[in-house]
Amino acid sequence: MVVVTERKPAGVGFETWIERQIREAQERGEFEGLRGAGKPLAGLDQPHDELWWVKEKLRREEGTALPPTLLLRKEAADAREAAGRASSEAEVRRILGEVNAKIEDAIRRPMSGPPLNLMPFDVEHVVAVWRASR
């Protein structure tokens, strides 16, 4: 990995200074065996997009760039769906109990991001709805 820690000397142009650092790194073999070497750059045939790197980061991290409050809201919605598909009352209670613990913790210790606007699930009500749908 190339690490630049020295400051550019006075009187040396940026291009000359950078080219010297690249040449020295090449001589040390720091560019050997890099992942993707010899392969074309992805997206060269696509229209220019100034935010390409943001979209790529979100794709790689599968949306984990969301603020914690939004992630918890998504997790709560997923838990409600999972509870609806559960095969037993015990499973409904387990799913809701796990997400309720996270919601209660977030209420006690506020998280960063937009307001949570989420209350723990009424487990008995969800279980009754689950039973009625069977």
mmCIF file of N, CA and C in Angstrom:
data_model
loop_
_atom_site.group_PDB
_atom_site.id
_atom_site.type_symbol
_atom_site.label_atom_id
_atom_site.label_comp_id
_atom_site.label_asym_id
_atom_site.label_seq_id
_atom_site.Cartn_x
_atom_site.Cartn_y
_atom_site.Cartn_z
ATOM 1 N N MET A 1 0.848 -1.170 0.000
ATOM 2 C CA MET A 1 0.000 0.000 0.000
ATOM 3 C C MET A 1 0.893 1.233 0.000
ATOM 4 N N VAL A 2 0.557 2.193 -0.828
ATOM 5 C CA VAL A 2 1.318 3.427 -0.915
ATOM 6 C C VAL A 2 0.807 4.372 0.150
ATOM 7 N N VAL A 3 1.719 4.843 0.992
ATOM 8 C CA VAL A 3 1.350 5.777 2.037
ATOM 9 C C VAL A 3 2.196 7.029 1.848
ATOM 10 N N VAL A 4 1.525 8.153 1.664
ATOM 11 C CA VAL A 4 2.225 9.416 1.487
ATOM 12 C C VAL A 4 2.180 10.150 2.812
ATOM 13 N N THR A 5 3.352 10.318 3.432
ATOM 14 C CA THR A 5 3.379 11.003 4.714
ATOM 15 C C THR A 5 4.275 12.228 4.680
ATOM 16 N N GLU A 6 5.163 12.304 3.719
ATOM 17 C CA GLU A 6 6.050 13.458 3.688
ATOM 18 C C GLU A 6 5.366 14.626 3.008
ATOM 19 N N ARG A 7 5.792 15.823 3.367
ATOM 20 C CA ARG A 7 5.238 17.035 2.770
ATOM 21 C C ARG A 7 5.971 17.340 1.481
ATOM 22 N N LYS A 8 5.303 18.010 0.594
ATOM 23 C CA LYS A 8 5.910 18.401 -0.675
ATOM 24 C C LYS A 8 6.987 19.437 -0.375
ATOM 25 N N PRO A 9 8.190 19.210 -0.874
ATOM 26 C CA PRO A 9 9.268 20.188 -0.649
ATOM 27 C C PRO A 9 8.965 21.504 -1.370
ATOM 28 N N ALA A 10 9.386 22.575 -0.787
ATOM 29 C CA ALA A 10 9.198 23.889 -1.407
ATOM 30 C C ALA A 10 9.998 23.935 -2.710
ATOM 31 N N GLY A 11 9.439 24.569 -3.700
ATOM 32 C CA GLY A 11 10.146 24.728 -4.968
ATOM 33 C C GLY A 11 10.006 23.555 -5.921
ATOM 34 N N VAL A 12 9.329 22.495 -5.501
ATOM 35 C CA VAL A 12 9.115 21.328 -6.368
ATOM 36 C C VAL A 12 7.649 21.335 -6.779
ATOM 37 N N GLY A 13 7.389 21.225 -8.060
ATOM 38 C CA GLY A 13 6.006 21.213 -8.532
ATOM 39 C C GLY A 13 5.284 19.960 -8.066
ATOM 40 N N PHE A 14 3.970 20.075 -7.907
ATOM 41 C CA PHE A 14 3.180 18.933 -7.447
ATOM 42 C C PHE A 14 3.326 17.745 -8.383
ATOM 43 N N GLU A 15 3.288 17.995 -9.690
ATOM 44 C CA GLU A 15 3.361 16.883 -10.640
ATOM 45 C C GLU A 15 4.690 16.148 -10.499
ATOM 46 N N THR A 16 5.784 16.883 -10.418
ATOM 47 C CA THR A 16 7.098 16.257 -10.281
ATOM 48 C C THR A 16 7.183 15.459 -8.979
ATOM 49 N N TRP A 17 6.696 16.035 -7.903
ATOM 50 C CA TRP A 17 6.752 15.393 -6.591
ATOM 51 C C TRP A 17 5.921 14.115 -6.577
ATOM 52 N N ILE A 18 4.718 14.172 -7.139
ATOM 53 C CA ILE A 18 3.843 13.000 -7.172
ATOM 54 C C ILE A 18 4.418 11.921 -8.079
ATOM 55 N N GLU A 19 4.930 12.331 -9.243
ATOM 56 C CA GLU A 19 5.528 11.353 -10.152
ATOM 57 C C GLU A 19 6.699 10.633 -9.496
ATOM 58 N N ARG A 20 7.512 11.355 -8.701
ATOM 59 C CA ARG A 20 8.643 10.729 -7.999
ATOM 60 C C ARG A 20 8.137 9.708 -6.986
ATOM 61 N N GLN A 21 7.081 10.059 -6.254
ATOM 62 C CA GLN A 21 6.542 9.120 -5.263
ATOM 63 C C GLN A 21 5.986 7.872 -5.942
ATOM 64 N N ILE A 22 5.318 8.045 -7.073
ATOM 65 C CA ILE A 22 4.786 6.892 -7.810
ATOM 66 C C ILE A 22 5.931 6.018 -8.306
ATOM 67 N N ARG A 23 6.960 6.636 -8.892
ATOM 68 C CA ARG A 23 8.105 5.875 -9.400
ATOM 69 C C ARG A 23 8.780 5.087 -8.269
ATOM 70 N N GLU A 24 8.974 5.721 -7.122
ATOM 71 C CA GLU A 24 9.611 5.037 -5.993
ATOM 72 C C GLU A 24 8.752 3.872 -5.495
ATOM 73 N N ALA A 25 7.432 4.052 -5.454
ATOM 74 C CA ALA A 25 6.531 2.978 -5.026
ATOM 75 C C ALA A 25 6.585 1.827 -6.029
ATOM 76 N N GLN A 26 6.652 2.150 -7.316
ATOM 77 C CA GLN A 26 6.777 1.103 -8.342
ATOM 78 C C GLN A 26 8.070 0.323 -8.149
ATOM 79 N N GLU A 27 9.154 1.033 -7.870
ATOM 80 C CA GLU A 27 10.451 0.380 -7.661
ATOM 81 C C GLU A 27 10.424 -0.531 -6.444
ATOM 82 N N ARG A 28 9.653 -0.160 -5.432
ATOM 83 C CA ARG A 28 9.525 -1.006 -4.233
ATOM 84 C C ARG A 28 8.550 -2.167 -4.462
ATOM 85 N N GLY A 29 7.849 -2.157 -5.600
ATOM 86 C CA GLY A 29 6.911 -3.240 -5.913
ATOM 87 C C GLY A 29 5.552 -3.096 -5.258
ATOM 88 N N GLU A 30 5.212 -1.889 -4.836
ATOM 89 C CA GLU A 30 3.945 -1.693 -4.113
ATOM 90 C C GLU A 30 2.717 -1.770 -5.009
ATOM 91 N N PHE A 31 2.908 -1.788 -6.317
ATOM 92 C CA PHE A 31 1.773 -1.897 -7.225
ATOM 93 C C PHE A 31 1.634 -3.304 -7.794
ATOM 94 N N GLU A 32 2.451 -4.225 -7.338
ATOM 95 C CA GLU A 32 2.409 -5.597 -7.831
ATOM 96 C C GLU A 32 1.271 -6.365 -7.167
ATOM 97 N N GLY A 33 0.586 -7.190 -7.934
ATOM 98 C CA GLY A 33 -0.433 -8.087 -7.392
ATOM 99 C C GLY A 33 -1.680 -7.400 -6.866
ATOM 100 N N LEU A 34 -1.969 -6.213 -7.349
ATOM 101 C CA LEU A 34 -3.182 -5.537 -6.895
ATOM 102 C C LEU A 34 -4.413 -6.219 -7.467
ATOM 103 N N ARG A 35 -5.478 -6.266 -6.668
ATOM 104 C CA ARG A 35 -6.734 -6.861 -7.118
ATOM 105 C C ARG A 35 -7.238 -6.073 -8.320
ATOM 106 N N GLY A 36 -7.623 -6.754 -9.373
ATOM 107 C CA GLY A 36 -8.150 -6.099 -10.563
ATOM 108 C C GLY A 36 -7.089 -5.704 -11.567
ATOM 109 N N ALA A 37 -5.832 -6.023 -11.295
ATOM 110 C CA ALA A 37 -4.756 -5.664 -12.229
ATOM 111 C C ALA A 37 -5.004 -6.317 -13.585
ATOM 112 N N GLY A 38 -4.848 -5.540 -14.637
ATOM 113 C CA GLY A 38 -5.009 -6.055 -15.987
ATOM 114 C C GLY A 38 -6.448 -6.133 -16.452
ATOM 115 N N LYS A 39 -7.375 -5.751 -15.602
ATOM 116 C CA LYS A 39 -8.801 -5.797 -15.964
ATOM 117 C C LYS A 39 -9.273 -4.373 -16.273
ATOM 118 N N PRO A 40 -10.253 -4.245 -17.179
ATOM 119 C CA PRO A 40 -10.753 -2.899 -17.488
ATOM 120 C C PRO A 40 -11.482 -2.304 -16.287
ATOM 121 N N LEU A 41 -11.471 -0.993 -16.215
ATOM 122 C CA LEU A 41 -12.182 -0.309 -15.146
ATOM 123 C C LEU A 41 -13.685 -0.448 -15.365
ATOM 124 N N ALA A 42 -14.400 -0.775 -14.318
ATOM 125 C CA ALA A 42 -15.858 -0.944 -14.413
ATOM 126 C C ALA A 42 -16.525 0.402 -14.666
ATOM 127 N N GLY A 43 -17.536 0.398 -15.486
ATOM 128 C CA GLY A 43 -18.351 1.582 -15.704
ATOM 129 C C GLY A 43 -17.836 2.564 -16.731
ATOM 130 N N LEU A 44 -16.735 2.243 -17.419
ATOM 131 C CA LEU A 44 -16.211 3.183 -18.400
ATOM 132 C C LEU A 44 -17.177 3.404 -19.562
ATOM 133 N N ASP A 45 -18.021 2.428 -19.831
ATOM 134 C CA ASP A 45 -18.968 2.549 -20.939
ATOM 135 C C ASP A 45 -20.284 3.199 -20.504
ATOM 136 N N GLN A 46 -20.399 3.579 -19.243
ATOM 137 C CA GLN A 46 -21.620 4.186 -18.708
ATOM 138 C C GLN A 46 -21.544 5.713 -18.825
ATOM 139 N N PRO A 47 -22.712 6.385 -18.849
ATOM 140 C CA PRO A 47 -22.703 7.854 -18.864
ATOM 141 C C PRO A 47 -22.069 8.395 -17.582
ATOM 142 N N HIS A 48 -21.471 9.569 -17.666
ATOM 143 C CA HIS A 48 -20.814 10.181 -16.504
ATOM 144 C C HIS A 48 -21.831 10.442 -15.392
ATOM 145 N N ASP A 49 -21.473 10.092 -14.177
ATOM 146 C CA ASP A 49 -22.315 10.320 -13.009
ATOM 147 C C ASP A 49 -21.405 10.798 -11.890
ATOM 148 N N GLU A 50 -21.609 12.035 -11.441
ATOM 149 C CA GLU A 50 -20.741 12.600 -10.406
ATOM 150 C C GLU A 50 -20.810 11.830 -9.089
ATOM 151 N N LEU A 51 -21.917 11.163 -8.841
ATOM 152 C CA LEU A 51 -22.092 10.444 -7.574
ATOM 153 C C LEU A 51 -21.855 8.943 -7.727
ATOM 154 N N TRP A 52 -21.110 8.545 -8.746
ATOM 155 C CA TRP A 52 -20.882 7.115 -8.990
ATOM 156 C C TRP A 52 -20.269 6.438 -7.777
ATOM 157 N N TRP A 53 -19.343 7.110 -7.120
ATOM 158 C CA TRP A 53 -18.639 6.491 -5.995
ATOM 159 C C TRP A 53 -19.571 6.300 -4.800
ATOM 160 N N VAL A 54 -20.541 7.220 -4.603
ATOM 161 C CA VAL A 54 -21.497 7.076 -3.506
ATOM 162 C C VAL A 54 -22.390 5.872 -3.771
ATOM 163 N N LYS A 55 -22.884 5.769 -5.005
ATOM 164 C CA LYS A 55 -23.753 4.658 -5.374
ATOM 165 C C LYS A 55 -23.011 3.325 -5.260
ATOM 166 N N GLU A 56 -21.747 3.316 -5.667
ATOM 167 C CA GLU A 56 -20.952 2.085 -5.572
ATOM 168 C C GLU A 56 -20.740 1.691 -4.113
ATOM 169 N N LYS A 57 -20.458 2.665 -3.257
ATOM 170 C CA LYS A 57 -20.263 2.379 -1.830
ATOM 171 C C LYS A 57 -21.546 1.817 -1.212
ATOM 172 N N LEU A 58 -22.692 2.424 -1.536
ATOM 173 C CA LEU A 58 -23.956 1.921 -1.015
ATOM 174 C C LEU A 58 -24.242 0.514 -1.519
ATOM 175 N N ARG A 59 -23.913 0.242 -2.787
ATOM 176 C CA ARG A 59 -24.126 -1.093 -3.344
ATOM 177 C C ARG A 59 -23.245 -2.112 -2.618
ATOM 178 N N ARG A 60 -21.965 -1.768 -2.412
ATOM 179 C CA ARG A 60 -21.033 -2.681 -1.741
ATOM 180 C C ARG A 60 -21.453 -2.939 -0.299
ATOM 181 N N GLU A 61 -21.908 -1.899 0.375
ATOM 182 C CA GLU A 61 -22.246 -2.027 1.796
ATOM 183 C C GLU A 61 -23.712 -2.359 2.018
ATOM 184 N N GLU A 62 -24.437 -2.592 0.943
ATOM 185 C CA GLU A 62 -25.840 -3.001 0.996
ATOM 186 C C GLU A 62 -26.681 -2.086 1.875
ATOM 187 N N GLY A 63 -26.489 -0.780 1.714
ATOM 188 C CA GLY A 63 -27.351 0.176 2.406
ATOM 189 C C GLY A 63 -27.003 0.425 3.851
ATOM 190 N N THR A 64 -25.863 -0.044 4.319
ATOM 191 C CA THR A 64 -25.527 0.164 5.722
ATOM 192 C C THR A 64 -25.120 1.595 6.014
ATOM 193 N N ALA A 65 -25.175 2.439 5.013
ATOM 194 C CA ALA A 65 -24.844 3.836 5.234
ATOM 195 C C ALA A 65 -26.030 4.596 5.827
ATOM 196 N N LEU A 66 -27.135 3.941 6.048
ATOM 197 C CA LEU A 66 -28.287 4.596 6.650
ATOM 198 C C LEU A 66 -27.993 4.949 8.102
ATOM 199 N N PRO A 67 -28.572 6.047 8.584
ATOM 200 C CA PRO A 67 -28.422 6.380 10.002
ATOM 201 C C PRO A 67 -29.019 5.258 10.868
ATOM 202 N N PRO A 68 -28.504 5.081 12.070
ATOM 203 C CA PRO A 68 -28.976 3.999 12.949
ATOM 204 C C PRO A 68 -30.482 3.995 13.178
ATOM 205 N N THR A 69 -31.102 5.174 13.288
ATOM 206 C CA THR A 69 -32.554 5.187 13.525
ATOM 207 C C THR A 69 -33.311 4.614 12.338
ATOM 208 N N LEU A 70 -32.863 4.922 11.118
ATOM 209 C CA LEU A 70 -33.544 4.389 9.933
ATOM 210 C C LEU A 70 -33.305 2.894 9.793
ATOM 211 N N LEU A 71 -32.104 2.444 10.165
ATOM 212 C CA LEU A 71 -31.833 1.003 10.132
ATOM 213 C C LEU A 71 -32.750 0.265 11.103
ATOM 214 N N LEU A 72 -32.965 0.847 12.281
ATOM 215 C CA LEU A 72 -33.838 0.200 13.266
ATOM 216 C C LEU A 72 -35.290 0.201 12.790
ATOM 217 N N ARG A 73 -35.720 1.282 12.140
ATOM 218 C CA ARG A 73 -37.083 1.293 11.582
ATOM 219 C C ARG A 73 -37.246 0.177 10.553
ATOM 220 N N LYS A 74 -36.228 0.016 9.697
ATOM 221 C CA LYS A 74 -36.280 -1.043 8.680
ATOM 222 C C LYS A 74 -36.298 -2.412 9.348
ATOM 223 N N GLU A 75 -35.481 -2.580 10.377
ATOM 224 C CA GLU A 75 -35.445 -3.853 11.095
ATOM 225 C C GLU A 75 -36.788 -4.157 11.750
ATOM 226 N N ALA A 76 -37.455 -3.123 12.290
ATOM 227 C CA ALA A 76 -38.769 -3.311 12.914
ATOM 228 C C ALA A 76 -39.808 -3.726 11.869
ATOM 229 N N ALA A 77 -39.762 -3.098 10.694
ATOM 230 C CA ALA A 77 -40.699 -3.467 9.621
ATOM 231 C C ALA A 77 -40.447 -4.905 9.170
ATOM 232 N N ASP A 78 -39.170 -5.273 9.042
ATOM 233 C CA ASP A 78 -38.834 -6.648 8.659
ATOM 234 C C ASP A 78 -39.294 -7.642 9.725
ATOM 235 N N ALA A 79 -39.171 -7.250 11.002
ATOM 236 C CA ALA A 79 -39.592 -8.130 12.098
ATOM 237 C C ALA A 79 -41.104 -8.354 12.061
ATOM 238 N N ARG A 80 -41.872 -7.298 11.764
ATOM 239 C CA ARG A 80 -43.332 -7.453 11.689
ATOM 240 C C ARG A 80 -43.694 -8.420 10.575
ATOM 241 N N GLU A 81 -43.027 -8.299 9.431
ATOM 242 C CA GLU A 81 -43.279 -9.226 8.323
ATOM 243 C C GLU A 81 -42.905 -10.651 8.706
ATOM 244 N N ALA A 82 -41.750 -10.806 9.341
ATOM 245 C CA ALA A 82 -41.292 -12.139 9.754
ATOM 246 C C ALA A 82 -42.248 -12.744 10.768
ATOM 247 N N ALA A 83 -42.769 -11.927 11.667
ATOM 248 C CA ALA A 83 -43.730 -12.422 12.658
ATOM 249 C C ALA A 83 -44.999 -12.912 11.964
ATOM 250 N N GLY A 84 -45.414 -12.229 10.921
ATOM 251 C CA GLY A 84 -46.593 -12.648 10.168
ATOM 252 C C GLY A 84 -46.396 -13.976 9.462
ATOM 253 N N ARG A 85 -45.152 -14.285 9.106
ATOM 254 C CA ARG A 85 -44.842 -15.556 8.420
ATOM 255 C C ARG A 85 -44.426 -16.662 9.393
ATOM 256 N N ALA A 86 -44.331 -16.344 10.667
ATOM 257 C CA ALA A 86 -43.835 -17.306 11.655
ATOM 258 C C ALA A 86 -44.709 -18.561 11.687
ATOM 259 N N SER A 87 -44.081 -19.670 12.045
ATOM 260 C CA SER A 87 -44.806 -20.945 12.061
ATOM 261 C C SER A 87 -45.384 -21.293 13.437
ATOM 262 N N SER A 88 -45.007 -20.493 14.448
ATOM 263 C CA SER A 88 -45.556 -20.770 15.779
ATOM 264 C C SER A 88 -45.673 -19.478 16.573
ATOM 265 N N GLU A 89 -46.512 -19.533 17.585
ATOM 266 C CA GLU A 89 -46.690 -18.377 18.468
ATOM 267 C C GLU A 89 -45.375 -18.050 19.177
ATOM 268 N N ALA A 90 -44.646 -19.068 19.555
ATOM 269 C CA ALA A 90 -43.365 -18.856 20.235
ATOM 270 C C ALA A 90 -42.386 -18.102 19.322
ATOM 271 N N GLU A 91 -42.418 -18.432 18.036
ATOM 272 C CA GLU A 91 -41.533 -17.749 17.095
ATOM 273 C C GLU A 91 -41.936 -16.280 16.947
ATOM 274 N N VAL A 92 -43.226 -16.004 16.918
ATOM 275 C CA VAL A 92 -43.710 -14.613 16.845
ATOM 276 C C VAL A 92 -43.187 -13.847 18.055
ATOM 277 N N ARG A 93 -43.333 -14.446 19.237
ATOM 278 C CA ARG A 93 -42.889 -13.790 20.470
ATOM 279 C C ARG A 93 -41.368 -13.567 20.472
ATOM 280 N N ARG A 94 -40.618 -14.533 19.965
ATOM 281 C CA ARG A 94 -39.150 -14.398 19.924
ATOM 282 C C ARG A 94 -38.743 -13.256 18.998
ATOM 283 N N ILE A 95 -39.324 -13.229 17.790
ATOM 284 C CA ILE A 95 -38.988 -12.190 16.805
ATOM 285 C C ILE A 95 -39.288 -10.807 17.367
ATOM 286 N N LEU A 96 -40.500 -10.641 17.912
ATOM 287 C CA LEU A 96 -40.892 -9.335 18.444
ATOM 288 C C LEU A 96 -40.112 -8.978 19.698
ATOM 289 N N GLY A 97 -39.792 -9.970 20.512
ATOM 290 C CA GLY A 97 -39.017 -9.709 21.724
ATOM 291 C C GLY A 97 -37.629 -9.171 21.393
ATOM 292 N N GLU A 98 -37.007 -9.737 20.363
ATOM 293 C CA GLU A 98 -35.663 -9.283 19.975
ATOM 294 C C GLU A 98 -35.686 -7.847 19.468
ATOM 295 N N VAL A 99 -36.642 -7.534 18.595
ATOM 296 C CA VAL A 99 -36.676 -6.173 18.051
ATOM 297 C C VAL A 99 -37.162 -5.185 19.110
ATOM 298 N N ASN A 100 -38.086 -5.607 19.983
ATOM 299 C CA ASN A 100 -38.537 -4.722 21.057
ATOM 300 C C ASN A 100 -37.381 -4.335 21.978
ATOM 301 N N ALA A 101 -36.486 -5.265 22.258
ATOM 302 C CA ALA A 101 -35.332 -4.959 23.112
ATOM 303 C C ALA A 101 -34.472 -3.870 22.467
ATOM 304 N N LYS A 102 -34.295 -3.942 21.158
ATOM 305 C CA LYS A 102 -33.500 -2.925 20.449
ATOM 306 C C LYS A 102 -34.217 -1.581 20.445
ATOM 307 N N ILE A 103 -35.521 -1.602 20.244
ATOM 308 C CA ILE A 103 -36.301 -0.361 20.236
ATOM 309 C C ILE A 103 -36.247 0.296 21.617
ATOM 310 N N GLU A 104 -36.444 -0.494 22.674
ATOM 311 C CA GLU A 104 -36.413 0.046 24.034
ATOM 312 C C GLU A 104 -35.042 0.626 24.364
ATOM 313 N N ASP A 105 -33.984 -0.037 23.907
ATOM 314 C CA ASP A 105 -32.633 0.471 24.129
ATOM 315 C C ASP A 105 -32.444 1.805 23.405
ATOM 316 N N ALA A 106 -32.965 1.902 22.185
ATOM 317 C CA ALA A 106 -32.830 3.143 21.407
ATOM 318 C C ALA A 106 -33.632 4.279 22.036
ATOM 319 N N ILE A 107 -34.741 3.960 22.678
ATOM 320 C CA ILE A 107 -35.535 4.989 23.357
ATOM 321 C C ILE A 107 -34.782 5.482 24.592
ATOM 322 N N ARG A 108 -34.161 4.563 25.331
ATOM 323 C CA ARG A 108 -33.397 4.933 26.532
ATOM 324 C C ARG A 108 -32.134 5.707 26.184
ATOM 325 N N ARG A 109 -31.451 5.264 25.133
ATOM 326 C CA ARG A 109 -30.207 5.914 24.704
ATOM 327 C C ARG A 109 -30.381 6.329 23.246
ATOM 328 N N PRO A 110 -30.848 7.570 23.006
ATOM 329 C CA PRO A 110 -31.146 8.006 21.641
ATOM 330 C C PRO A 110 -29.980 7.790 20.678
ATOM 331 N N MET A 111 -30.346 7.427 19.455
ATOM 332 C CA MET A 111 -29.377 7.148 18.408
ATOM 333 C C MET A 111 -29.258 8.371 17.499
ATOM 334 N N SER A 112 -28.206 8.382 16.690
ATOM 335 C CA SER A 112 -28.063 9.472 15.729
ATOM 336 C C SER A 112 -28.987 9.234 14.546
ATOM 337 N N GLY A 113 -29.324 10.320 13.873
ATOM 338 C CA GLY A 113 -30.189 10.234 12.713
ATOM 339 C C GLY A 113 -31.523 10.900 12.978
ATOM 340 N N PRO A 114 -32.445 10.753 12.042
ATOM 341 C CA PRO A 114 -33.777 11.340 12.222
ATOM 342 C C PRO A 114 -34.456 10.745 13.453
ATOM 343 N N PRO A 115 -35.483 11.410 13.959
ATOM 344 C CA PRO A 115 -36.187 10.862 15.130
ATOM 345 C C PRO A 115 -36.632 9.421 14.875
ATOM 346 N N LEU A 116 -36.553 8.607 15.904
ATOM 347 C CA LEU A 116 -36.894 7.189 15.778
ATOM 348 C C LEU A 116 -38.384 7.001 15.492
ATOM 349 N N ASN A 117 -39.238 7.731 16.203
ATOM 350 C CA ASN A 117 -40.695 7.634 16.003
ATOM 351 C C ASN A 117 -41.156 6.183 15.954
ATOM 352 N N LEU A 118 -40.719 5.403 16.914
ATOM 353 C CA LEU A 118 -41.037 3.975 16.928
ATOM 354 C C LEU A 118 -41.244 3.549 18.369
ATOM 355 N N MET A 119 -42.311 2.823 18.602
ATOM 356 C CA MET A 119 -42.597 2.279 19.926
ATOM 357 C C MET A 119 -42.482 0.760 19.848
ATOM 358 N N PRO A 120 -42.195 0.119 20.981
ATOM 359 C CA PRO A 120 -42.136 -1.347 20.958
ATOM 360 C C PRO A 120 -43.484 -1.928 20.517
ATOM 361 N N PHE A 121 -43.420 -3.071 19.873
ATOM 362 C CA PHE A 121 -44.637 -3.748 19.424
ATOM 363 C C PHE A 121 -45.433 -4.232 20.628
ATOM 364 N N ASP A 122 -46.744 -4.189 20.518
ATOM 365 C CA ASP A 122 -47.640 -4.793 21.507
ATOM 366 C C ASP A 122 -47.685 -6.280 21.127
ATOM 367 N N VAL A 123 -46.881 -7.070 21.797
ATOM 368 C CA VAL A 123 -46.716 -8.479 21.436
ATOM 369 C C VAL A 123 -48.040 -9.222 21.485
ATOM 370 N N GLU A 124 -48.831 -8.987 22.517
ATOM 371 C CA GLU A 124 -50.109 -9.703 22.648
ATOM 372 C C GLU A 124 -51.044 -9.382 21.486
ATOM 373 N N HIS A 125 -51.059 -8.133 21.063
ATOM 374 C CA HIS A 125 -51.912 -7.750 19.928
ATOM 375 C C HIS A 125 -51.438 -8.434 18.643
ATOM 376 N N VAL A 126 -50.128 -8.413 18.397
ATOM 377 C CA VAL A 126 -49.594 -9.039 17.180
ATOM 378 C C VAL A 126 -49.835 -10.542 17.208
ATOM 379 N N VAL A 127 -49.690 -11.165 18.379
ATOM 380 C CA VAL A 127 -49.947 -12.609 18.499
ATOM 381 C C VAL A 127 -51.421 -12.893 18.206
ATOM 382 N N ALA A 128 -52.327 -12.041 18.715
ATOM 383 C CA ALA A 128 -53.766 -12.238 18.460
ATOM 384 C C ALA A 128 -54.066 -12.114 16.966
ATOM 385 N N VAL A 129 -53.457 -11.157 16.296
ATOM 386 C CA VAL A 129 -53.654 -11.004 14.843
ATOM 387 C C VAL A 129 -53.078 -12.228 14.123
ATOM 388 N N TRP A 130 -51.923 -12.692 14.577
ATOM 389 C CA TRP A 130 -51.293 -13.881 13.976
ATOM 390 C C TRP A 130 -52.208 -15.094 14.117
ATOM 391 N N ARG A 131 -52.774 -15.282 15.341
ATOM 392 C CA ARG A 131 -53.682 -16.412 15.583
ATOM 393 C C ARG A 131 -54.915 -16.334 14.689
ATOM 394 N N ALA A 132 -55.473 -15.129 14.556
ATOM 395 C CA ALA A 132 -56.693 -14.947 13.762
ATOM 396 C C ALA A 132 -56.446 -15.242 12.279
ATOM 397 N N SER A 133 -55.219 -15.032 11.831
ATOM 398 C CA SER A 133 -54.915 -15.271 10.408
ATOM 399 C C SER A 133 -54.667 -16.746 10.111
ATOM 400 N N ARG A 134 -54.634 -17.600 11.133
ATOM 401 C CA ARG A 134 -54.359 -19.026 10.937
ATOM 402 C C ARG A 134 -55.612 -19.801 10.738
#
